[in-house]
Coordinates of C-alpha atoms and ligand atoms in Angstrom, one line a residue:
X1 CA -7.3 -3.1 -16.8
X2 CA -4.5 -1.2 -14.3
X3 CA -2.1 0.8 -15.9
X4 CA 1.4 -0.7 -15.9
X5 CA 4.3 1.3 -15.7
X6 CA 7.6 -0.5 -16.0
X7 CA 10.6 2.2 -14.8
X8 CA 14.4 1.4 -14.1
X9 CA 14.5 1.5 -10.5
X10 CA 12.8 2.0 -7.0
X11 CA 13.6 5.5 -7.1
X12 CA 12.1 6.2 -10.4
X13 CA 8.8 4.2 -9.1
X14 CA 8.9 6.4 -5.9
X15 CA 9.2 9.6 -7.9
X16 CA 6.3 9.1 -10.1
X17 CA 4.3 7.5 -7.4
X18 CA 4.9 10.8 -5.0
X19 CA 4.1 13.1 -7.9
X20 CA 0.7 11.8 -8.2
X21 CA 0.5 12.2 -4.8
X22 CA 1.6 15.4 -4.5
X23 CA -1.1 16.4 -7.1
X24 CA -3.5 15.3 -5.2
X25 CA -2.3 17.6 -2.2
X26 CA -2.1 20.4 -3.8
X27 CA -5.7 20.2 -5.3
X28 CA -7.3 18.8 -1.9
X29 CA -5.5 20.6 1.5
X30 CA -7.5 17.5 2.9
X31 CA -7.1 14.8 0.9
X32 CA -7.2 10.9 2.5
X33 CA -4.2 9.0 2.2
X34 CA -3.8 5.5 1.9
X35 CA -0.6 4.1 3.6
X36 CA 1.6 1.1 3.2
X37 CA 4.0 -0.1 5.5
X38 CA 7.0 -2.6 4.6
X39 CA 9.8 -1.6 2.3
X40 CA 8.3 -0.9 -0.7
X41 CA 6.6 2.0 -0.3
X42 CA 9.6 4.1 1.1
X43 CA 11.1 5.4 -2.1
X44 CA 7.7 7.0 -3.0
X45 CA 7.4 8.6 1.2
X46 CA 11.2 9.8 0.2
X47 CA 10.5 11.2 -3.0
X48 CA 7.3 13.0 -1.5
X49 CA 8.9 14.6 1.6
X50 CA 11.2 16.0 -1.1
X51 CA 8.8 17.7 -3.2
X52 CA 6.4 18.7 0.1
X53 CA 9.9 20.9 1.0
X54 CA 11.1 21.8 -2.5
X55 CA 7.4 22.9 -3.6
X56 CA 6.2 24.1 -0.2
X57 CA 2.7 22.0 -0.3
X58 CA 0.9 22.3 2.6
X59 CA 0.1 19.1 4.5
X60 CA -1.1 19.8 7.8
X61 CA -4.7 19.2 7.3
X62 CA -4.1 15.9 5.0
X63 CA -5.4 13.0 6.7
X64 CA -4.2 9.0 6.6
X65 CA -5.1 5.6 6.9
X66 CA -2.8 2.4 7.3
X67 CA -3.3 -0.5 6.1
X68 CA -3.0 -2.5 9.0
X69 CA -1.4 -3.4 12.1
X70 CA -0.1 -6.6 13.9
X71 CA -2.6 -7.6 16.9
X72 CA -0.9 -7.7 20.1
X73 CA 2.3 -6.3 20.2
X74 CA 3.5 -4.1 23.1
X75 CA 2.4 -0.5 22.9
X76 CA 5.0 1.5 21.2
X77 CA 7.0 -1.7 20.1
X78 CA 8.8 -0.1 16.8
X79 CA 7.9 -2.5 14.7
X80 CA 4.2 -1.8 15.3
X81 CA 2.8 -0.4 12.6
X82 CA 1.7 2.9 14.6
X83 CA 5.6 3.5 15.0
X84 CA 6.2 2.6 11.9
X85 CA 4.2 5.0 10.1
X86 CA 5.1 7.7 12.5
X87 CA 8.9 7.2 11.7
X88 CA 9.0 6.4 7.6
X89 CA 5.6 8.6 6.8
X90 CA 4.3 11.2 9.3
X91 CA 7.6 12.8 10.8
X92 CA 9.5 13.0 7.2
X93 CA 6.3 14.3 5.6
X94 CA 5.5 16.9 8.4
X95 CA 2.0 15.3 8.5
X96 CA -0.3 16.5 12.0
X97 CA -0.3 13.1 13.9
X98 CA -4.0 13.1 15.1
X99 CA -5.0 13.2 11.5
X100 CA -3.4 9.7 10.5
X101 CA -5.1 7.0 11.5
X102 CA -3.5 3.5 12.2
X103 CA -5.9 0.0 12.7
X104 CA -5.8 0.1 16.8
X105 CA -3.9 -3.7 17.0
X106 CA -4.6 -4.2 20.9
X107 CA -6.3 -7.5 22.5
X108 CA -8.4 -5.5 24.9
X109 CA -10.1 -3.6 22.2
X110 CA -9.7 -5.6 19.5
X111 CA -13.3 -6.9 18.8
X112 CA -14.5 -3.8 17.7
X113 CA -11.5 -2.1 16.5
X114 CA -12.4 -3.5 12.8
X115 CA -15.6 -1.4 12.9
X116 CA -14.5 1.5 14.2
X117 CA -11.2 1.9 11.4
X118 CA -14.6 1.2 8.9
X119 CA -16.6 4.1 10.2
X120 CA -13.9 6.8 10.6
X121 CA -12.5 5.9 7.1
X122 CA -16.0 6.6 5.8
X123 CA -16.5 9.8 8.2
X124 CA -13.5 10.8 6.3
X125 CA -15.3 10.8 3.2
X126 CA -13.1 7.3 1.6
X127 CA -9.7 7.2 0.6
X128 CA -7.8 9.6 -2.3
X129 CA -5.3 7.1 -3.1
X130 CA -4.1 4.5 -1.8
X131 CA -0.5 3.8 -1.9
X132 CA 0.0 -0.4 -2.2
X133 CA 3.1 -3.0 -1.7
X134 CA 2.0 -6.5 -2.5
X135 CA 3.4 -9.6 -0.6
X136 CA 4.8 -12.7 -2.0
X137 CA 1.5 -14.7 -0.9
X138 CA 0.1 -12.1 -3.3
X139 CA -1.8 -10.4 -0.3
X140 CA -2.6 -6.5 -0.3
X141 CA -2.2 -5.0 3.3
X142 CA -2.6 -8.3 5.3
X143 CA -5.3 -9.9 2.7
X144 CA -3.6 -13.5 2.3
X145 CA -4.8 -15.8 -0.5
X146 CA -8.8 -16.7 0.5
X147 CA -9.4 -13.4 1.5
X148 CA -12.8 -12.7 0.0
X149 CA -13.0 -9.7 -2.9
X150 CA -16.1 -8.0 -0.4
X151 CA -13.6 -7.9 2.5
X152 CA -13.9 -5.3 5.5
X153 CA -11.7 -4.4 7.8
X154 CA -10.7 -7.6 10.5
X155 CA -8.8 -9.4 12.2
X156 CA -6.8 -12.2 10.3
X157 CA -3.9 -14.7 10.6
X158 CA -0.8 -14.6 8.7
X159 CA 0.3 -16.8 7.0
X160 CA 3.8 -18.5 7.8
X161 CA 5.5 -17.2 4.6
X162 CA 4.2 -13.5 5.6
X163 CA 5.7 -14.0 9.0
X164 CA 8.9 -15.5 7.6
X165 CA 8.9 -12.8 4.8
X166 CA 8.5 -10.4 8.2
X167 CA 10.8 -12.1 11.2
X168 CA 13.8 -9.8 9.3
X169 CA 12.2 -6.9 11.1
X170 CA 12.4 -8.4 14.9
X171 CA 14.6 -10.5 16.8
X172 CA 13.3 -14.0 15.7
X173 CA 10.4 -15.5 13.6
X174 CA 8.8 -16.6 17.1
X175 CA 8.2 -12.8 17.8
X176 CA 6.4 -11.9 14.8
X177 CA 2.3 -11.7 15.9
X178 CA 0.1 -14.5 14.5
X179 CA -2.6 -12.2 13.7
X180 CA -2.8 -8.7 11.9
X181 CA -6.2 -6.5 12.0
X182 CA -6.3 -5.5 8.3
X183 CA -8.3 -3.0 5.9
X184 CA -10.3 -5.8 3.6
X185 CA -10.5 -6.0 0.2
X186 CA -13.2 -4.2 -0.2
X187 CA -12.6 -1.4 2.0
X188 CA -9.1 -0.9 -0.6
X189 CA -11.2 -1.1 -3.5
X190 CA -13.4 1.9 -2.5
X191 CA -10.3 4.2 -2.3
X192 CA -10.4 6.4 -5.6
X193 CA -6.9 5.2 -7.3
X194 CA -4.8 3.1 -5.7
X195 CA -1.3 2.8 -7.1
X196 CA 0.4 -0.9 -6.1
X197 CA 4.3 -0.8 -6.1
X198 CA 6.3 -3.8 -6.9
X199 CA 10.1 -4.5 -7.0
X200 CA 12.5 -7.1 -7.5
X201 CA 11.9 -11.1 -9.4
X202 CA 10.7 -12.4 -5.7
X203 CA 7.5 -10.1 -6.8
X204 CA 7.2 -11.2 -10.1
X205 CA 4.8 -13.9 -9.6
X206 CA 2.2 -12.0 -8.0
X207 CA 2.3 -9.0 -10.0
X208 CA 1.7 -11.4 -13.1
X209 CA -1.2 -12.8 -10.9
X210 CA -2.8 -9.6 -9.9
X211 CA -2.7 -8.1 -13.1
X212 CA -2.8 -10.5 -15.8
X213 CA -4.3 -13.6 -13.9
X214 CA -8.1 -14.6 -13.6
X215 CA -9.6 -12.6 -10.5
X216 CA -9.6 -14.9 -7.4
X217 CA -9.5 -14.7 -3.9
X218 CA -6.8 -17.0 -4.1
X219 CA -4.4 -14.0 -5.5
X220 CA -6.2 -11.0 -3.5
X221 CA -3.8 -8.6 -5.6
X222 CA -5.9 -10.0 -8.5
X223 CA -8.6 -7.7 -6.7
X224 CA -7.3 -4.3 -8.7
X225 CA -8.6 -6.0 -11.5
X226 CA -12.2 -5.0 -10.6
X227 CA -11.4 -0.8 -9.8
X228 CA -11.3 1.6 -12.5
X229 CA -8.2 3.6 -11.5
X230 CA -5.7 1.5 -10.9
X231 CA -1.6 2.1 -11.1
X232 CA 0.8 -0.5 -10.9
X233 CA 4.6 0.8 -10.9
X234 CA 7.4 -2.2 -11.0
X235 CA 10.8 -2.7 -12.0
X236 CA 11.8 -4.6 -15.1
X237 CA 12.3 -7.8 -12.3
X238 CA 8.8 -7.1 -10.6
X239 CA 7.4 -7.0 -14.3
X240 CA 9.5 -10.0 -15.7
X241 CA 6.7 -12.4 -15.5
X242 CA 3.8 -10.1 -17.7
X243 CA 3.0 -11.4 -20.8
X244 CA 2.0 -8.3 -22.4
X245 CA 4.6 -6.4 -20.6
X246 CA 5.4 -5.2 -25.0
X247 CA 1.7 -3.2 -24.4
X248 CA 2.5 -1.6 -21.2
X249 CA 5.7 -0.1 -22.7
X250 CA 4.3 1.1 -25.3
X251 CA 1.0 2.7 -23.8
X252 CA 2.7 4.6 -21.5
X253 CA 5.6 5.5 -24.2
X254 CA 2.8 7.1 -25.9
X255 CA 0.3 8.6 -23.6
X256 CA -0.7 12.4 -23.9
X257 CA 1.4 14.5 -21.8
X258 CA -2.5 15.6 -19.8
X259 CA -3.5 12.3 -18.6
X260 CA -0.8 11.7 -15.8
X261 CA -1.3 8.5 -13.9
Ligands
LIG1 P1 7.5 -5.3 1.4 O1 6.1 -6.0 1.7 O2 7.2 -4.0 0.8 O3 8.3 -5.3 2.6 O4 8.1 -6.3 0.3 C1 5.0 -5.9 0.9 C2 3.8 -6.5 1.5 O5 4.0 -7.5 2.2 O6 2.7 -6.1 1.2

């Protein structure tokens, strides 16, 4: 099963989440990223930018995949996922731009954009780790519910709720894109750990189906079921639904000091 940490706040998630990370960079001047976009995952960017100044890690030869990207929007729109990452991950983090990588979300190119994010994430060797928000759908990166569990990188269309759960970042729900190009499910489970935030009751739901619920394409979180290093990190409202939430706490109340997450 995933390891579940329950912790007291975002910031708490975001500093245990960035010191794994930062673990990783200092054993691998080249390790592969994973990144998130969306809100969840910025308490952990914050917490790392911190420690890659306070500790002096060196990141200019780290590399970096997104997730995905929205299919269609204006070059350099800031709500692009391209900008996004630029603004709330490579610029805090002092990460070399050309290394981070960002699903290429324009029409023109679109039809074989999905294989090309495929063949430079394996010319990079796979993923380190893998940071993860989860939607409300239950999706992982743009995965909504019927995504299948073998899943490779494509182009797919949101659901409403996603774009409703979305429209607070542009003007109006009308300008959100209909469709996203999106890692699949299986290109997340062949990253090495991945590590799946969660915050707030709105997420509850899905974390209880993702970690406790039968593994179906229905809840694509459900997927982290099936990898063998898997972290989840929520809030005591992300975690409210878990029935064995009692476990959890006491697993990680006791682990050995070595094992870190
Ligand atoms: P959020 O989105 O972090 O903005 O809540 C998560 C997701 O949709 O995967």
């Amino acid at each position: 099963m995933a390891e579940v940490v329950i912790v007291r706040d975002e910031e708490e998630a975001g500093e245990l989440a960035a010191s794994a990370i930062a673990d990783l960079l200092r054993a691998r001047a080249d390790a592969v990223l994973g990144l998130a976009t969306g809100s969840t995952p910025l308490s952990t960017y914050r917490a790392l930018a911190r420690r890659i100044d306070a500790e002096g890690i060196a990141v200019a030869g780290v590399r970096g995949f997104a997730l995905d990207e929205y299919v269609g929007l204006p070059a350099g729109h800031p709500e692009g996922y391209r900008q996004v990452i630029t603004r709330e991950v490579v610029e805090p983090l002092g990460l070399t731009p050309e290394l981070i990588r960002v699903p290429n979300g324009d029409p023109a190119t679109i039809r074989t954009a999905a294989e090309a994010y495929e063949a430079a994430i394996d010319a990079a060797g796979g993923v380190d780790l893998q940071v993860l928000g989860i939607g409300r759908t239950g999706h992982i990166g743009f995965n909504e519910p019927g995504s299948s569990l073998a899943s490779r990188t494509r182009v797919k269309t949101l659901t409403e709720q996603t774009r409703i759960d979305n429209a607070r970042f542009f003007d109006s729900i009308e300008d959100v894109p209909m469709h996203c190009i999106t890692q699949g499910i299986g290109t997340i489970l062949r990253a090495r750990h991945l590590v799946l935030l969660a915050f707030g009751e709105a997420k509850a739901e899905a974390i209880a189906a993702a970690v406790e619920g039968p593994v179906s394409a229905s809840q694509p979180g459900s997927a982290i079921q099936l990898h063998p290093h898997a972290t989840v990190i929520v809030d005591e409202a992300a975690a409210s639904r878990l029935e064995h939430a009692g476990y959890y706490r006491h697993a990680w109340a006791n682990k050995p000091d070595w094992q870190g997450i």
